């Protein structure tokens, strides 16, 4: 339930970010500060959830994840610490795009691995190769997430606002490539599974037809 609420928060803030232009935001500084702090706080909490999700996927599909009470609480002291970050950077809209992409990429990679687990339609060598490629990609996605967390957290990296935005842009661009790769790997696994199954069904049908003719 907490995850659903968090996702709704992200989506609502994202819509607010895109609904108004930069000039409009600059002309509404009080409103700007309020929603900017909320957005980066949501990103930070969501990023923490994504990191734990990655660790679970990396550790095994059967791992048990217990969300403790209050884990996703946005405490006032955390909001105060966020004030050290320039609000213009805090409201950098592509951050939410990156967070959503990362979540979806982890989901695709995990589902692809799950589909191969114990599936006789995949040769052992084929399953091992696909799994290795997906694990490597998930490691890259996790590294991008780490970079985004570091660059949006006060006190982690010492740099100018321009350098920070440049670093964010680089991570976001890498994230878009990684998201596309996750989609391709997922489609490859689905294609292999469905076509091998289709071929097996056709072969079985042909054998049945031949046995009838005999």
PDB file of C-alpha atoms in Angstrom:
ATOM      1  CA  UNK A   1       0.000   0.000   0.000  1.00  0.00           C
ATOM      2  CA  UNK A   2       2.842   2.378   0.857  1.00  0.00           C
ATOM      3  CA  UNK A   3       4.442   1.690  -2.523  1.00  0.00           C
ATOM      4  CA  UNK A   4       1.192   2.533  -4.305  1.00  0.00           C
ATOM      5  CA  UNK A   5       0.899   5.805  -2.368  1.00  0.00           C
ATOM      6  CA  UNK A   6       4.499   6.660  -3.209  1.00  0.00           C
ATOM      7  CA  UNK A   7       3.974   5.976  -6.904  1.00  0.00           C
ATOM      8  CA  UNK A   8       0.846   8.153  -6.891  1.00  0.00           C
ATOM      9  CA  UNK A   9       2.870  10.902  -5.235  1.00  0.00           C
ATOM     10  CA  UNK A  10       5.523  10.644  -7.923  1.00  0.00           C
ATOM     11  CA  UNK A  11       2.966  10.758 -10.718  1.00  0.00           C
ATOM     12  CA  UNK A  12       1.124  13.736  -9.253  1.00  0.00           C
ATOM     13  CA  UNK A  13       4.324  15.707  -8.754  1.00  0.00           C
ATOM     14  CA  UNK A  14       5.485  14.770 -12.230  1.00  0.00           C
ATOM     15  CA  UNK A  15       2.282  16.155 -13.742  1.00  0.00           C
ATOM     16  CA  UNK A  16       2.752  19.379 -11.819  1.00  0.00           C
ATOM     17  CA  UNK A  17       6.294  19.647 -13.134  1.00  0.00           C
ATOM     18  CA  UNK A  18       5.261  19.334 -16.758  1.00  0.00           C
ATOM     19  CA  UNK A  19       2.069  21.382 -16.481  1.00  0.00           C
ATOM     20  CA  UNK A  20       3.901  24.631 -15.882  1.00  0.00           C
ATOM     21  CA  UNK A  21       6.782  26.255 -17.696  1.00  0.00           C
ATOM     22  CA  UNK A  22      10.073  27.141 -16.052  1.00  0.00           C
ATOM     23  CA  UNK A  23       9.143  30.862 -16.081  1.00  0.00           C
ATOM     24  CA  UNK A  24       5.913  30.151 -14.255  1.00  0.00           C
ATOM     25  CA  UNK A  25       7.813  28.233 -11.603  1.00  0.00           C
ATOM     26  CA  UNK A  26      10.291  31.062 -11.143  1.00  0.00           C
ATOM     27  CA  UNK A  27       7.389  33.500 -10.646  1.00  0.00           C
ATOM     28  CA  UNK A  28       5.898  31.376  -7.886  1.00  0.00           C
ATOM     29  CA  UNK A  29       8.818  30.895  -5.542  1.00  0.00           C
ATOM     30  CA  UNK A  30       6.858  29.807  -2.482  1.00  0.00           C
ATOM     31  CA  UNK A  31       4.888  27.219  -4.413  1.00  0.00           C
ATOM     32  CA  UNK A  32       8.063  26.274  -6.251  1.00  0.00           C
ATOM     33  CA  UNK A  33      10.029  25.561  -3.085  1.00  0.00           C
ATOM     34  CA  UNK A  34       7.189  23.505  -1.607  1.00  0.00           C
ATOM     35  CA  UNK A  35       6.788  21.198  -4.585  1.00  0.00           C
ATOM     36  CA  UNK A  36      10.474  21.053  -5.437  1.00  0.00           C
ATOM     37  CA  UNK A  37      11.350  19.764  -2.004  1.00  0.00           C
ATOM     38  CA  UNK A  38       8.509  17.268  -2.226  1.00  0.00           C
ATOM     39  CA  UNK A  39       9.722  16.003  -5.597  1.00  0.00           C
ATOM     40  CA  UNK A  40      13.325  15.411  -4.637  1.00  0.00           C
ATOM     41  CA  UNK A  41      12.219  13.852  -1.345  1.00  0.00           C
ATOM     42  CA  UNK A  42       9.960  11.488  -3.254  1.00  0.00           C
ATOM     43  CA  UNK A  43      12.773  10.710  -5.674  1.00  0.00           C
ATOM     44  CA  UNK A  44      15.186   9.977  -2.833  1.00  0.00           C
ATOM     45  CA  UNK A  45      12.745   7.665  -1.042  1.00  0.00           C
ATOM     46  CA  UNK A  46      11.733   5.979  -4.280  1.00  0.00           C
ATOM     47  CA  UNK A  47      15.410   5.569  -5.175  1.00  0.00           C
ATOM     48  CA  UNK A  48      15.977   3.807  -1.869  1.00  0.00           C
ATOM     49  CA  UNK A  49      13.140   1.422  -2.658  1.00  0.00           C
ATOM     50  CA  UNK A  50      14.607   0.771  -6.118  1.00  0.00           C
ATOM     51  CA  UNK A  51      18.007  -0.012  -4.623  1.00  0.00           C
ATOM     52  CA  UNK A  52      16.449  -2.558  -2.275  1.00  0.00           C
ATOM     53  CA  UNK A  53      14.485  -4.010  -5.155  1.00  0.00           C
ATOM     54  CA  UNK A  54      17.696  -4.410  -7.127  1.00  0.00           C
ATOM     55  CA  UNK A  55      19.425  -6.132  -4.217  1.00  0.00           C
ATOM     56  CA  UNK A  56      16.502  -8.556  -3.964  1.00  0.00           C
ATOM     57  CA  UNK A  57      16.541  -9.306  -7.694  1.00  0.00           C
ATOM     58  CA  UNK A  58      20.294  -9.791  -7.562  1.00  0.00           C
ATOM     59  CA  UNK A  59      20.066 -12.075  -4.534  1.00  0.00           C
ATOM     60  CA  UNK A  60      17.396 -14.311  -5.982  1.00  0.00           C
ATOM     61  CA  UNK A  61      13.769 -14.309  -7.046  1.00  0.00           C
ATOM     62  CA  UNK A  62      12.636 -16.078  -3.872  1.00  0.00           C
ATOM     63  CA  UNK A  63      14.057 -13.492  -1.476  1.00  0.00           C
ATOM     64  CA  UNK A  64      11.587 -12.155   1.047  1.00  0.00           C
ATOM     65  CA  UNK A  65      11.245  -8.386   1.302  1.00  0.00           C
ATOM     66  CA  UNK A  66       9.523  -7.018   4.372  1.00  0.00           C
ATOM     67  CA  UNK A  67       8.772  -3.295   4.279  1.00  0.00           C
ATOM     68  CA  UNK A  68       9.047  -1.973   7.816  1.00  0.00           C
ATOM     69  CA  UNK A  69       6.597   0.556   9.205  1.00  0.00           C
ATOM     70  CA  UNK A  70       7.646   4.126   8.612  1.00  0.00           C
ATOM     71  CA  UNK A  71      10.313   3.265   6.081  1.00  0.00           C
ATOM     72  CA  UNK A  72       8.832   5.621   3.509  1.00  0.00           C
ATOM     73  CA  UNK A  73       8.072   8.455   5.922  1.00  0.00           C
ATOM     74  CA  UNK A  74       9.216  11.886   4.801  1.00  0.00           C
ATOM     75  CA  UNK A  75      10.551  13.367   8.032  1.00  0.00           C
ATOM     76  CA  UNK A  76      10.837  17.105   8.616  1.00  0.00           C
ATOM     77  CA  UNK A  77      14.576  16.910   9.287  1.00  0.00           C
ATOM     78  CA  UNK A  78      15.031  15.317   5.887  1.00  0.00           C
ATOM     79  CA  UNK A  79      13.165  18.194   4.260  1.00  0.00           C
ATOM     80  CA  UNK A  80      15.410  20.629   6.111  1.00  0.00           C
ATOM     81  CA  UNK A  81      18.534  18.910   4.816  1.00  0.00           C
ATOM     82  CA  UNK A  82      17.211  19.144   1.274  1.00  0.00           C
ATOM     83  CA  UNK A  83      17.235  22.941   1.506  1.00  0.00           C
ATOM     84  CA  UNK A  84      20.979  22.821   0.942  1.00  0.00           C
ATOM     85  CA  UNK A  85      20.357  21.812  -2.686  1.00  0.00           C
ATOM     86  CA  UNK A  86      19.492  24.509  -5.222  1.00  0.00           C
ATOM     87  CA  UNK A  87      15.700  24.268  -5.808  1.00  0.00           C
ATOM     88  CA  UNK A  88      16.222  24.650  -9.562  1.00  0.00           C
ATOM     89  CA  UNK A  89      18.159  21.392  -9.505  1.00  0.00           C
ATOM     90  CA  UNK A  90      15.730  19.746  -7.111  1.00  0.00           C
ATOM     91  CA  UNK A  91      12.920  20.286  -9.592  1.00  0.00           C
ATOM     92  CA  UNK A  92      14.874  18.912 -12.551  1.00  0.00           C
ATOM     93  CA  UNK A  93      11.906  17.180 -14.211  1.00  0.00           C
ATOM     94  CA  UNK A  94      13.810  14.310 -15.933  1.00  0.00           C
ATOM     95  CA  UNK A  95      14.647  12.921 -12.481  1.00  0.00           C
ATOM     96  CA  UNK A  96      11.178  11.438 -12.190  1.00  0.00           C
ATOM     97  CA  UNK A  97      11.443  10.093 -15.717  1.00  0.00           C
ATOM     98  CA  UNK A  98      14.698   8.396 -14.712  1.00  0.00           C
ATOM     99  CA  UNK A  99      13.175   6.982 -11.513  1.00  0.00           C
ATOM    100  CA  UNK A 100      10.238   5.530 -13.437  1.00  0.00           C
ATOM    101  CA  UNK A 101      12.554   4.156 -16.141  1.00  0.00           C
ATOM    102  CA  UNK A 102      14.757   2.497 -13.540  1.00  0.00           C
ATOM    103  CA  UNK A 103      11.773   0.900 -11.810  1.00  0.00           C
ATOM    104  CA  UNK A 104      10.376  -0.365 -15.104  1.00  0.00           C
ATOM    105  CA  UNK A 105      13.795  -1.631 -16.240  1.00  0.00           C
ATOM    106  CA  UNK A 106      14.283  -3.599 -13.019  1.00  0.00           C
ATOM    107  CA  UNK A 107      10.791  -5.024 -13.489  1.00  0.00           C
ATOM    108  CA  UNK A 108      11.500  -6.124 -17.080  1.00  0.00           C
ATOM    109  CA  UNK A 109      14.848  -7.670 -16.162  1.00  0.00           C
ATOM    110  CA  UNK A 110      13.400  -9.534 -13.185  1.00  0.00           C
ATOM    111  CA  UNK A 111      10.439 -10.826 -15.194  1.00  0.00           C
ATOM    112  CA  UNK A 112      12.746 -11.939 -18.017  1.00  0.00           C
ATOM    113  CA  UNK A 113      14.889 -13.940 -15.578  1.00  0.00           C
ATOM    114  CA  UNK A 114      11.800 -15.372 -13.919  1.00  0.00           C
ATOM    115  CA  UNK A 115      10.441 -16.502 -17.289  1.00  0.00           C
ATOM    116  CA  UNK A 116      13.660 -18.418 -17.990  1.00  0.00           C
ATOM    117  CA  UNK A 117      13.874 -20.067 -14.565  1.00  0.00           C
ATOM    118  CA  UNK A 118      13.107 -23.773 -14.905  1.00  0.00           C
ATOM    119  CA  UNK A 119      11.865 -23.232 -18.467  1.00  0.00           C
ATOM    120  CA  UNK A 120      12.872 -26.209 -20.632  1.00  0.00           C
ATOM    121  CA  UNK A 121      12.352 -24.160 -23.782  1.00  0.00           C
ATOM    122  CA  UNK A 122      15.673 -22.454 -23.114  1.00  0.00           C
ATOM    123  CA  UNK A 123      18.886 -24.380 -23.568  1.00  0.00           C
ATOM    124  CA  UNK A 124      21.121 -24.237 -20.453  1.00  0.00           C
ATOM    125  CA  UNK A 125      23.812 -22.295 -22.328  1.00  0.00           C
ATOM    126  CA  UNK A 126      21.191 -19.935 -23.726  1.00  0.00           C
ATOM    127  CA  UNK A 127      19.658 -19.335 -20.299  1.00  0.00           C
ATOM    128  CA  UNK A 128      23.086 -18.729 -18.778  1.00  0.00           C
ATOM    129  CA  UNK A 129      24.038 -16.227 -21.494  1.00  0.00           C
ATOM    130  CA  UNK A 130      20.773 -14.273 -21.268  1.00  0.00           C
ATOM    131  CA  UNK A 131      20.957 -14.216 -17.464  1.00  0.00           C
ATOM    132  CA  UNK A 132      24.542 -12.979 -17.523  1.00  0.00           C
ATOM    133  CA  UNK A 133      23.644 -10.172 -19.952  1.00  0.00           C
ATOM    134  CA  UNK A 134      20.645  -9.154 -17.835  1.00  0.00           C
ATOM    135  CA  UNK A 135      22.681  -9.206 -14.606  1.00  0.00           C
ATOM    136  CA  UNK A 136      25.323  -6.990 -16.220  1.00  0.00           C
ATOM    137  CA  UNK A 137      22.649  -4.557 -17.365  1.00  0.00           C
ATOM    138  CA  UNK A 138      21.040  -4.465 -13.913  1.00  0.00           C
ATOM    139  CA  UNK A 139      24.438  -3.641 -12.441  1.00  0.00           C
ATOM    140  CA  UNK A 140      24.760  -0.694 -14.833  1.00  0.00           C
ATOM    141  CA  UNK A 141      21.259   0.512 -13.996  1.00  0.00           C
ATOM    142  CA  UNK A 142      22.071   0.291 -10.289  1.00  0.00           C
ATOM    143  CA  UNK A 143      25.266   2.310 -10.846  1.00  0.00           C
ATOM    144  CA  UNK A 144      23.250   4.993 -12.648  1.00  0.00           C
ATOM    145  CA  UNK A 145      20.807   5.070  -9.743  1.00  0.00           C
ATOM    146  CA  UNK A 146      23.720   5.467  -7.306  1.00  0.00           C
ATOM    147  CA  UNK A 147      25.005   8.378  -9.379  1.00  0.00           C
ATOM    148  CA  UNK A 148      21.624  10.104  -9.395  1.00  0.00           C
ATOM    149  CA  UNK A 149      21.280   9.651  -5.639  1.00  0.00           C
ATOM    150  CA  UNK A 150      24.755  11.079  -5.052  1.00  0.00           C
ATOM    151  CA  UNK A 151      24.266  14.090  -7.298  1.00  0.00           C
ATOM    152  CA  UNK A 152      20.887  15.023  -5.771  1.00  0.00           C
ATOM    153  CA  UNK A 153      21.944  14.591  -2.140  1.00  0.00           C
ATOM    154  CA  UNK A 154      23.477  17.547  -0.313  1.00  0.00           C
ATOM    155  CA  UNK A 155      26.942  16.962   1.072  1.00  0.00           C
ATOM    156  CA  UNK A 156      27.706  13.962  -1.126  1.00  0.00           C
ATOM    157  CA  UNK A 157      29.432  15.725  -4.017  1.00  0.00           C
ATOM    158  CA  UNK A 158      31.090  19.137  -4.100  1.00  0.00           C
ATOM    159  CA  UNK A 159      30.318  20.810  -7.431  1.00  0.00           C
ATOM    160  CA  UNK A 160      28.690  23.852  -8.983  1.00  0.00           C
ATOM    161  CA  UNK A 161      25.046  23.850 -10.043  1.00  0.00           C
ATOM    162  CA  UNK A 162      26.078  23.662 -13.702  1.00  0.00           C
ATOM    163  CA  UNK A 163      28.341  20.694 -12.995  1.00  0.00           C
ATOM    164  CA  UNK A 164      25.571  19.021 -11.032  1.00  0.00           C
ATOM    165  CA  UNK A 165      23.065  19.449 -13.868  1.00  0.00           C
ATOM    166  CA  UNK A 166      25.630  18.161 -16.367  1.00  0.00           C
ATOM    167  CA  UNK A 167      26.180  15.095 -14.182  1.00  0.00           C
ATOM    168  CA  UNK A 168      22.423  14.542 -13.908  1.00  0.00           C
ATOM    169  CA  UNK A 169      22.036  14.832 -17.685  1.00  0.00           C
ATOM    170  CA  UNK A 170      24.798  12.280 -18.259  1.00  0.00           C
ATOM    171  CA  UNK A 171      23.170   9.819 -15.845  1.00  0.00           C
ATOM    172  CA  UNK A 172      19.744  10.356 -17.400  1.00  0.00           C
ATOM    173  CA  UNK A 173      21.099   9.777 -20.913  1.00  0.00           C
ATOM    174  CA  UNK A 174      22.781   6.578 -19.731  1.00  0.00           C
ATOM    175  CA  UNK A 175      19.512   5.560 -18.082  1.00  0.00           C
ATOM    176  CA  UNK A 176      17.582   5.975 -21.337  1.00  0.00           C
ATOM    177  CA  UNK A 177      20.002   3.696 -23.168  1.00  0.00           C
ATOM    178  CA  UNK A 178      19.835   1.145 -20.356  1.00  0.00           C
ATOM    179  CA  UNK A 179      16.030   1.259 -20.353  1.00  0.00           C
ATOM    180  CA  UNK A 180      15.992   0.558 -24.084  1.00  0.00           C
ATOM    181  CA  UNK A 181      18.382  -2.368 -23.539  1.00  0.00           C
ATOM    182  CA  UNK A 182      16.126  -3.756 -20.802  1.00  0.00           C
ATOM    183  CA  UNK A 183      13.199  -3.657 -23.221  1.00  0.00           C
ATOM    184  CA  UNK A 184      15.215  -5.439 -25.896  1.00  0.00           C
ATOM    185  CA  UNK A 185      16.371  -8.193 -23.534  1.00  0.00           C
ATOM    186  CA  UNK A 186      12.823  -8.704 -22.307  1.00  0.00           C
ATOM    187  CA  UNK A 187      11.463  -8.922 -25.860  1.00  0.00           C
ATOM    188  CA  UNK A 188      14.247 -11.338 -26.809  1.00  0.00           C
ATOM    189  CA  UNK A 189      13.359 -13.661 -23.932  1.00  0.00           C
ATOM    190  CA  UNK A 190       9.641 -13.475 -24.774  1.00  0.00           C
ATOM    191  CA  UNK A 191      10.320 -14.058 -28.470  1.00  0.00           C
ATOM    192  CA  UNK A 192      12.545 -17.065 -27.767  1.00  0.00           C
ATOM    193  CA  UNK A 193      10.064 -18.575 -25.321  1.00  0.00           C
ATOM    194  CA  UNK A 194       7.027 -18.122 -27.561  1.00  0.00           C
ATOM    195  CA  UNK A 195       8.672 -19.245 -30.776  1.00  0.00           C
ATOM    196  CA  UNK A 196      10.270 -22.335 -29.271  1.00  0.00           C
ATOM    197  CA  UNK A 197       6.900 -23.208 -27.760  1.00  0.00           C
ATOM    198  CA  UNK A 198       5.147 -22.586 -31.071  1.00  0.00           C
ATOM    199  CA  UNK A 199       7.664 -24.728 -32.924  1.00  0.00           C
ATOM    200  CA  UNK A 200       7.252 -27.520 -30.376  1.00  0.00           C
ATOM    201  CA  UNK A 201       3.464 -27.371 -30.760  1.00  0.00           C
ATOM    202  CA  UNK A 202       3.762 -27.487 -34.551  1.00  0.00           C
ATOM    203  CA  UNK A 203       6.106 -30.468 -34.362  1.00  0.00           C
ATOM    204  CA  UNK A 204       3.738 -32.242 -31.994  1.00  0.00           C
ATOM    205  CA  UNK A 205       0.819 -31.513 -34.303  1.00  0.00           C
ATOM    206  CA  UNK A 206       2.747 -32.814 -37.290  1.00  0.00           C
ATOM    207  CA  UNK A 207       3.680 -35.999 -35.455  1.00  0.00           C
ATOM    208  CA  UNK A 208       0.034 -36.518 -34.467  1.00  0.00           C
ATOM    209  CA  UNK A 209      -1.067 -36.023 -38.079  1.00  0.00           C
ATOM    210  CA  UNK A 210       1.524 -38.488 -39.354  1.00  0.00           C
ATOM    211  CA  UNK A 211       0.514 -41.082 -36.769  1.00  0.00           C
ATOM    212  CA  UNK A 212      -3.139 -40.745 -37.843  1.00  0.00           C
ATOM    213  CA  UNK A 213      -2.225 -41.266 -41.486  1.00  0.00           C
ATOM    214  CA  UNK A 214      -0.352 -44.413 -40.587  1.00  0.00           C
TER     215      UNK A 214
END
